mmCIF file of C-alpha atoms and ligand atoms in Angstrom:
data_model
loop_
_atom_site.group_PDB
_atom_site.id
_atom_site.type_symbol
_atom_site.label_atom_id
_atom_site.label_comp_id
_atom_site.label_asym_id
_atom_site.label_seq_id
_atom_site.Cartn_x
_atom_site.Cartn_y
_atom_site.Cartn_z
ATOM 1 C CA MET A 16 129.325 92.431 60.033
ATOM 2 C CA LYS A 17 129.716 88.692 59.996
ATOM 3 C CA LEU A 18 130.539 88.763 63.687
ATOM 4 C CA LYS A 19 127.462 90.858 64.403
ATOM 5 C CA ASN A 20 125.233 88.354 62.593
ATOM 6 C CA ALA A 21 126.801 85.530 64.532
ATOM 7 C CA PHE A 22 126.003 87.318 67.777
ATOM 8 C CA ILE A 23 122.410 87.879 66.722
ATOM 9 C CA LEU A 24 122.105 84.199 65.842
ATOM 10 C CA MET A 25 123.617 83.184 69.160
ATOM 11 C CA ALA A 26 121.263 85.462 71.051
ATOM 12 C CA PHE A 27 118.320 84.030 69.129
ATOM 13 C CA VAL A 28 119.366 80.459 69.890
ATOM 14 C CA ALA A 29 119.860 81.339 73.559
ATOM 15 C CA LEU A 30 116.398 82.892 73.757
ATOM 16 C CA CYS A 31 114.762 79.852 72.154
ATOM 17 C CA PHE A 32 116.394 77.492 74.594
ATOM 18 C CA ALA A 33 115.430 79.807 77.404
ATOM 19 C CA CYS A 34 111.754 79.535 76.588
ATOM 20 C CA ALA A 35 109.552 77.331 78.720
ATOM 21 C CA THR A 36 105.937 76.419 78.116
ATOM 22 C CA ASN A 37 103.471 77.706 80.664
ATOM 23 C CA PRO A 38 101.253 74.661 81.341
ATOM 24 C CA PHE A 39 98.318 76.855 82.284
ATOM 25 C CA THR A 40 98.197 78.884 79.097
ATOM 26 C CA GLY A 41 100.218 76.766 76.663
ATOM 27 C CA LYS A 42 102.143 79.943 75.850
ATOM 28 C CA LYS A 43 105.906 80.117 75.553
ATOM 29 C CA THR A 44 107.436 82.223 78.271
ATOM 30 C CA MET A 45 110.888 83.523 78.986
ATOM 31 C CA ALA A 46 112.942 81.638 81.520
ATOM 32 C CA LEU A 47 116.461 82.981 81.227
ATOM 33 C CA VAL A 48 117.252 81.979 84.774
ATOM 34 C CA PRO A 49 116.608 78.244 85.173
ATOM 35 C CA ASN A 50 114.666 77.030 88.212
ATOM 36 C CA SER A 51 117.660 75.010 89.359
ATOM 37 C CA GLN A 52 119.581 78.264 89.863
ATOM 38 C CA LEU A 53 116.775 80.573 90.859
ATOM 39 C CA PHE A 54 115.087 78.403 93.468
ATOM 40 C CA PRO A 55 118.059 77.769 95.804
ATOM 41 C CA THR A 56 118.615 81.534 96.015
ATOM 42 C CA ALA A 57 114.939 82.035 96.818
ATOM 43 C CA PHE A 58 115.044 79.287 99.448
ATOM 44 C CA ALA A 59 118.031 80.892 101.164
ATOM 45 C CA GLN A 60 116.308 84.306 101.171
ATOM 46 C CA TYR A 61 113.163 82.746 102.593
ATOM 47 C CA ASP A 62 115.053 81.006 105.404
ATOM 48 C CA GLN A 63 116.753 84.284 106.249
ATOM 49 C CA PHE A 64 113.398 86.074 106.337
ATOM 50 C CA LEU A 65 112.042 83.464 108.760
ATOM 51 C CA THR A 66 114.981 83.868 111.143
ATOM 52 C CA GLU A 67 114.474 87.651 111.175
ATOM 53 C CA ASN A 68 110.707 87.551 111.763
ATOM 54 C CA LYS A 69 108.318 86.098 114.313
ATOM 55 C CA VAL A 70 106.955 82.852 112.914
ATOM 56 C CA VAL A 71 103.711 81.735 114.561
ATOM 57 C CA THR A 72 103.548 78.018 115.349
ATOM 58 C CA GLY A 73 101.107 75.739 117.106
ATOM 59 C CA THR A 74 98.075 78.042 116.919
ATOM 60 C CA LYS A 75 94.801 77.325 115.108
ATOM 61 C CA ASP A 76 95.629 80.025 112.551
ATOM 62 C CA ALA A 77 99.133 78.666 111.912
ATOM 63 C CA GLU A 78 97.687 75.187 111.433
ATOM 64 C CA MET A 79 95.081 76.579 109.040
ATOM 65 C CA ILE A 80 97.750 78.230 106.870
ATOM 66 C CA THR A 81 99.641 74.931 106.616
ATOM 67 C CA ARG A 82 96.455 72.949 105.933
ATOM 68 C CA VAL A 83 95.263 75.316 103.181
ATOM 69 C CA GLY A 84 98.738 75.471 101.641
ATOM 70 C CA GLN A 85 99.048 71.694 101.526
ATOM 71 C CA ARG A 86 95.599 71.310 99.953
ATOM 72 C CA ILE A 87 96.364 73.940 97.293
ATOM 73 C CA ALA A 88 99.712 72.270 96.510
ATOM 74 C CA VAL A 89 98.011 68.877 96.159
ATOM 75 C CA ALA A 90 95.400 70.460 93.870
ATOM 76 C CA ALA A 91 98.176 71.953 91.734
ATOM 77 C CA GLU A 92 99.907 68.602 91.423
ATOM 78 C CA ARG A 93 96.654 66.811 90.533
ATOM 79 C CA TRP A 94 95.866 69.411 87.872
ATOM 80 C CA LEU A 95 99.359 69.296 86.377
ATOM 81 C CA ASN A 96 99.466 65.485 86.325
ATOM 82 C CA ALA A 97 96.011 65.286 84.731
ATOM 83 C CA ASN A 98 97.127 67.677 82.012
ATOM 84 C CA GLY A 99 100.343 65.886 81.078
ATOM 85 C CA TYR A 100 102.795 67.907 83.182
ATOM 86 C CA GLU A 101 104.121 65.198 85.487
ATOM 87 C CA GLY A 102 107.394 66.291 87.059
ATOM 88 C CA TYR A 103 106.673 70.000 86.595
ATOM 89 C CA LEU A 104 106.956 70.570 90.344
ATOM 90 C CA GLU A 105 110.231 68.672 90.685
ATOM 91 C CA ASP A 106 112.268 71.660 91.891
ATOM 92 C CA TYR A 107 109.461 73.110 94.055
ATOM 93 C CA LYS A 108 109.738 72.844 97.831
ATOM 94 C CA TRP A 109 106.451 74.007 99.344
ATOM 95 C CA GLU A 110 106.524 75.725 102.702
ATOM 96 C CA TYR A 111 103.810 77.769 104.406
ATOM 97 C CA ASN A 112 104.434 80.071 107.341
ATOM 98 C CA LEU A 113 102.344 82.509 109.322
ATOM 99 C CA VAL A 114 104.304 85.538 110.528
ATOM 100 C CA ASP A 115 103.187 87.735 113.424
ATOM 101 C CA ASP A 116 102.950 91.131 111.735
ATOM 102 C CA LYS A 117 99.965 93.439 111.375
ATOM 103 C CA THR A 118 100.859 94.215 107.751
ATOM 104 C CA VAL A 119 98.034 93.156 105.438
ATOM 105 C CA ASN A 120 100.041 90.989 103.055
ATOM 106 C CA ALA A 121 100.900 87.512 101.814
ATOM 107 C CA TRP A 122 103.450 86.438 99.246
ATOM 108 C CA CYS A 123 105.012 83.426 97.571
ATOM 109 C CA MET A 124 108.634 83.272 96.507
ATOM 110 C CA PRO A 125 109.851 81.247 93.511
ATOM 111 C CA GLY A 126 109.774 77.523 94.191
ATOM 112 C CA GLY A 127 106.756 77.625 96.527
ATOM 113 C CA LYS A 128 107.884 79.485 99.661
ATOM 114 C CA ILE A 129 104.851 81.174 101.153
ATOM 115 C CA VAL A 130 104.329 83.711 103.934
ATOM 116 C CA PHE A 131 101.034 84.962 105.345
ATOM 117 C CA TYR A 132 101.066 87.880 107.777
ATOM 118 C CA THR A 133 98.608 87.722 110.680
ATOM 119 C CA GLY A 134 97.381 91.153 109.536
ATOM 120 C CA ILE A 135 95.700 89.688 106.445
ATOM 121 C CA LEU A 136 93.630 87.137 108.372
ATOM 122 C CA PRO A 137 90.747 89.487 109.328
ATOM 123 C CA ILE A 138 90.266 90.369 105.637
ATOM 124 C CA ALA A 139 90.622 86.728 104.563
ATOM 125 C CA LYS A 140 87.832 86.229 107.128
ATOM 126 C CA ASN A 141 87.471 82.454 106.698
ATOM 127 C CA GLU A 142 89.400 79.436 105.457
ATOM 128 C CA ALA A 143 88.029 79.799 101.907
ATOM 129 C CA GLY A 144 89.254 83.409 101.933
ATOM 130 C CA VAL A 145 92.721 82.182 102.920
ATOM 131 C CA ALA A 146 92.475 79.602 100.111
ATOM 132 C CA ALA A 147 91.665 82.346 97.598
ATOM 133 C CA ILE A 148 94.813 84.265 98.582
ATOM 134 C CA MET A 149 96.877 81.067 98.752
ATOM 135 C CA GLY A 150 95.643 79.921 95.331
ATOM 136 C CA HIS A 151 96.508 83.269 93.784
ATOM 137 C CA GLU A 152 100.011 83.472 95.295
ATOM 138 C CA VAL A 153 100.764 79.820 94.455
ATOM 139 C CA ALA A 154 99.593 80.538 90.897
ATOM 140 C CA HIS A 155 102.251 83.266 90.520
ATOM 141 C CA ALA A 156 104.862 80.732 91.609
ATOM 142 C CA LEU A 157 103.538 77.945 89.357
ATOM 143 C CA ALA A 158 103.412 80.174 86.301
ATOM 144 C CA ASN A 159 106.881 81.465 87.164
ATOM 145 C CA HIS A 160 105.742 85.057 86.879
ATOM 146 C CA GLY A 161 108.548 86.267 89.096
ATOM 147 C CA GLN A 162 111.063 84.546 86.909
ATOM 148 C CA GLN A 163 109.642 86.139 83.795
ATOM 149 C CA ARG A 164 109.759 89.510 85.481
ATOM 150 C CA MET A 165 113.377 88.907 86.347
ATOM 151 C CA SER A 166 114.199 87.697 82.829
ATOM 152 C CA ALA A 167 112.627 90.840 81.413
ATOM 153 C CA ALA A 168 114.756 92.876 83.796
ATOM 154 C CA TYR A 169 117.891 91.121 82.571
ATOM 155 C CA ILE A 170 117.033 91.971 78.993
ATOM 156 C CA GLN A 171 116.270 95.551 79.921
ATOM 157 C CA ALA A 172 119.561 95.791 81.753
ATOM 158 C CA GLY A 173 121.316 94.414 78.682
ATOM 159 C CA VAL A 174 122.936 91.605 80.623
ATOM 160 C CA ALA A 175 124.934 89.390 78.283
ATOM 161 C CA LEU A 176 123.225 86.077 77.823
ATOM 162 C CA ALA A 177 126.122 83.962 76.635
ATOM 163 C CA GLY A 178 125.544 80.454 77.904
ATOM 164 C CA ASN A 179 123.482 80.666 81.052
ATOM 165 C CA VAL A 180 122.920 83.182 83.774
ATOM 166 C CA ALA A 181 123.958 82.072 87.213
ATOM 167 C CA ILE A 182 123.036 83.982 90.320
ATOM 168 C CA LYS A 183 126.532 84.264 91.649
ATOM 169 C CA ASP A 184 127.848 87.760 91.305
ATOM 170 C CA GLU A 185 126.903 91.030 92.908
ATOM 171 C CA GLN A 186 124.858 92.321 89.988
ATOM 172 C CA ASP A 187 122.720 89.197 89.851
ATOM 173 C CA ARG A 188 122.151 89.259 93.573
ATOM 174 C CA ASN A 189 121.076 92.866 93.356
ATOM 175 C CA ALA A 190 118.638 92.042 90.566
ATOM 176 C CA PHE A 191 117.299 89.170 92.622
ATOM 177 C CA ASN A 192 116.837 91.348 95.676
ATOM 178 C CA GLN A 193 115.077 93.960 93.644
ATOM 179 C CA TYR A 194 112.617 91.542 92.098
ATOM 180 C CA TYR A 195 112.145 89.173 95.001
ATOM 181 C CA GLY A 196 112.782 91.535 97.842
ATOM 182 C CA VAL A 197 111.852 90.134 101.205
ATOM 183 C CA GLY A 198 111.434 91.723 104.590
ATOM 184 C CA SER A 199 111.444 95.455 104.409
ATOM 185 C CA GLN A 200 111.621 95.280 100.635
ATOM 186 C CA VAL A 201 108.446 93.273 100.149
ATOM 187 C CA GLY A 202 106.321 96.388 100.082
ATOM 188 C CA ALA A 203 108.676 97.935 97.557
ATOM 189 C CA MET A 204 108.408 95.036 95.162
ATOM 190 C CA LEU A 205 107.274 95.939 91.701
ATOM 191 C CA PRO A 206 103.710 94.939 90.994
ATOM 192 C CA PHE A 207 103.079 92.082 88.614
ATOM 193 C CA SER A 208 101.707 93.076 85.237
ATOM 194 C CA ARG A 209 97.953 93.132 84.796
ATOM 195 C CA ALA A 210 98.213 90.116 82.468
ATOM 196 C CA HIS A 211 100.033 88.169 85.177
ATOM 197 C CA GLU A 212 97.444 89.191 87.757
ATOM 198 C CA THR A 213 94.573 88.011 85.556
ATOM 199 C CA GLU A 214 96.395 84.739 84.905
ATOM 200 C CA ALA A 215 97.076 84.195 88.615
ATOM 201 C CA ASP A 216 93.417 84.942 89.438
ATOM 202 C CA LYS A 217 92.280 82.293 86.967
ATOM 203 C CA ILE A 218 94.770 79.595 87.996
ATOM 204 C CA GLY A 219 94.215 80.452 91.664
ATOM 205 C CA ILE A 220 90.437 80.115 91.626
ATOM 206 C CA TYR A 221 90.698 76.754 89.820
ATOM 207 C CA LEU A 222 93.186 75.514 92.410
ATOM 208 C CA MET A 223 91.037 76.577 95.355
ATOM 209 C CA ALA A 224 88.011 74.796 93.854
ATOM 210 C CA ILE A 225 89.971 71.600 93.147
ATOM 211 C CA ALA A 226 91.235 71.833 96.754
ATOM 212 C CA GLY A 227 87.584 71.830 97.872
ATOM 213 C CA TYR A 228 87.148 75.506 98.784
ATOM 214 C CA ASN A 229 84.149 77.483 97.579
ATOM 215 C CA PRO A 230 85.382 79.577 94.609
ATOM 216 C CA ASP A 231 82.537 82.057 95.187
ATOM 217 C CA GLU A 232 84.664 83.362 98.053
ATOM 218 C CA ALA A 233 87.363 84.744 95.707
ATOM 219 C CA SER A 234 85.361 87.720 94.453
ATOM 220 C CA LEU A 235 84.045 88.350 97.978
ATOM 221 C CA LEU A 236 87.630 88.410 99.277
ATOM 222 C CA TRP A 237 88.715 91.074 96.782
ATOM 223 C CA GLU A 238 85.591 93.067 97.591
ATOM 224 C CA ARG A 239 86.701 93.053 101.227
ATOM 225 C CA MET A 240 90.206 94.100 100.123
ATOM 226 C CA LYS A 241 88.722 96.950 98.129
ATOM 227 C CA ALA A 242 86.579 98.032 101.072
ATOM 228 C CA ASN A 243 89.722 98.126 103.217
ATOM 229 C CA SER A 244 91.656 100.346 100.823
ATOM 230 C CA GLY A 245 91.924 104.057 101.173
ATOM 231 C CA GLY A 246 93.385 106.206 103.887
ATOM 232 C CA SER A 247 96.323 105.129 105.965
ATOM 233 C CA SER A 248 94.997 101.596 106.369
ATOM 234 C CA THR A 249 95.449 100.590 102.718
ATOM 235 C CA PRO A 250 96.492 96.939 102.764
ATOM 236 C CA GLU A 251 100.095 96.359 101.708
ATOM 237 C CA ILE A 252 99.013 93.585 99.348
ATOM 238 C CA LEU A 253 97.075 96.133 97.309
ATOM 239 C CA SER A 254 100.319 97.891 96.345
ATOM 240 C CA THR A 255 101.171 94.825 94.259
ATOM 241 C CA HIS A 256 97.594 93.567 93.746
ATOM 242 C CA PRO A 257 95.193 96.397 92.984
ATOM 243 C CA SER A 258 91.609 95.348 93.583
ATOM 244 C CA ASN A 259 89.170 96.855 91.169
ATOM 245 C CA ASP A 260 85.713 96.168 89.792
ATOM 246 C CA SER A 261 86.943 94.354 86.676
ATOM 247 C CA ARG A 262 89.012 91.963 88.791
ATOM 248 C CA ILE A 263 86.032 91.248 91.029
ATOM 249 C CA ALA A 264 83.683 90.769 88.045
ATOM 250 C CA ASN A 265 86.222 88.471 86.390
ATOM 251 C CA LEU A 266 86.451 86.289 89.511
ATOM 252 C CA LYS A 267 82.667 86.148 89.803
ATOM 253 C CA ALA A 268 82.438 84.920 86.207
ATOM 254 C CA LEU A 269 85.191 82.343 86.781
ATOM 255 C CA ALA A 270 83.615 80.757 89.877
ATOM 256 C CA PRO A 271 81.138 78.471 88.021
ATOM 257 C CA LYS A 272 83.920 77.408 85.620
ATOM 258 C CA ALA A 273 86.165 76.611 88.573
ATOM 259 C CA LYS A 274 83.409 74.390 90.007
ATOM 260 C CA GLU A 275 83.131 72.578 86.653
ATOM 261 C CA GLU A 276 86.899 72.046 86.635
ATOM 262 C CA ALA A 277 86.777 70.724 90.210
ATOM 263 C CA ALA A 278 84.037 68.261 89.225
ATOM 264 C CA LYS A 279 86.517 66.647 86.795
ATOM 265 C CA PHE A 280 88.525 65.744 89.892
ATOM 266 C CA GLY A 281 85.479 64.421 91.753
ATOM 267 C CA VAL A 282 85.150 67.550 93.910
ATOM 268 C CA THR A 283 81.509 68.671 94.029
ATOM 269 C CA THR A 284 81.089 70.017 97.552
ATOM 270 C CA PHE A 285 82.955 73.067 98.790
ATOM 271 C CA ARG A 286 83.866 74.319 102.247
ATOM 272 C CA GLU A 287 83.722 77.928 103.326
HETATM 273 ZN ZN1 ZN B 23 99.110 88.644 92.231
#
């Protein structure tokens, strides 16, 4: 009995230490796998993905992806610094790549490793549309949604949490692959929860506005996504990011607020 209580206490202490504050919501979130262990694994997976796929370089589109990514990352840093979160991005290593693939998808791995497929560009339509997708994907990475999803999986799997969890053995690698699958597994990735989607929409639209992109484009983008769903041409991104009327209405309502937020950073004109 005494031993059992001690275990419960230990587990409680471990969980408390494993909590991190989400700077965007102020809420405590689970972070059982620290960034310092999670990110290097993600970076290695990302590099492997790039070697196995056709990365587009030197084209106007490739340059646009890099330009938008850099502007969104700068916006994120400005926002975090202004809100007392200097150093939050310490372990992040931003990278933006365009991959030649007609799949309609884009994703961001933990630590800021982003891929856009050429197939999503017609739906993105313009640079502001790319910024809306970029802002949303970067927001998942900033809020560590993937990490929380993985932490929840660890708890579900009943993985012992004595000390810390290092991604070093087979079981951990399997869990990682399942929750951050790349390549052929991207489409099989579990969708984020609706709460995470709403959070990423909000953070994302603020970031795109601070980066100087018209936040009115966000709701228009998801309307285009919705119009492209159905039949055999359903965009891959919709399997993890369902586009529905409430999401579109939410983004429409957020656009003026995003402009107000951008004004705090001296941004009052927006490019399309
Ligand atoms: Zn999302």
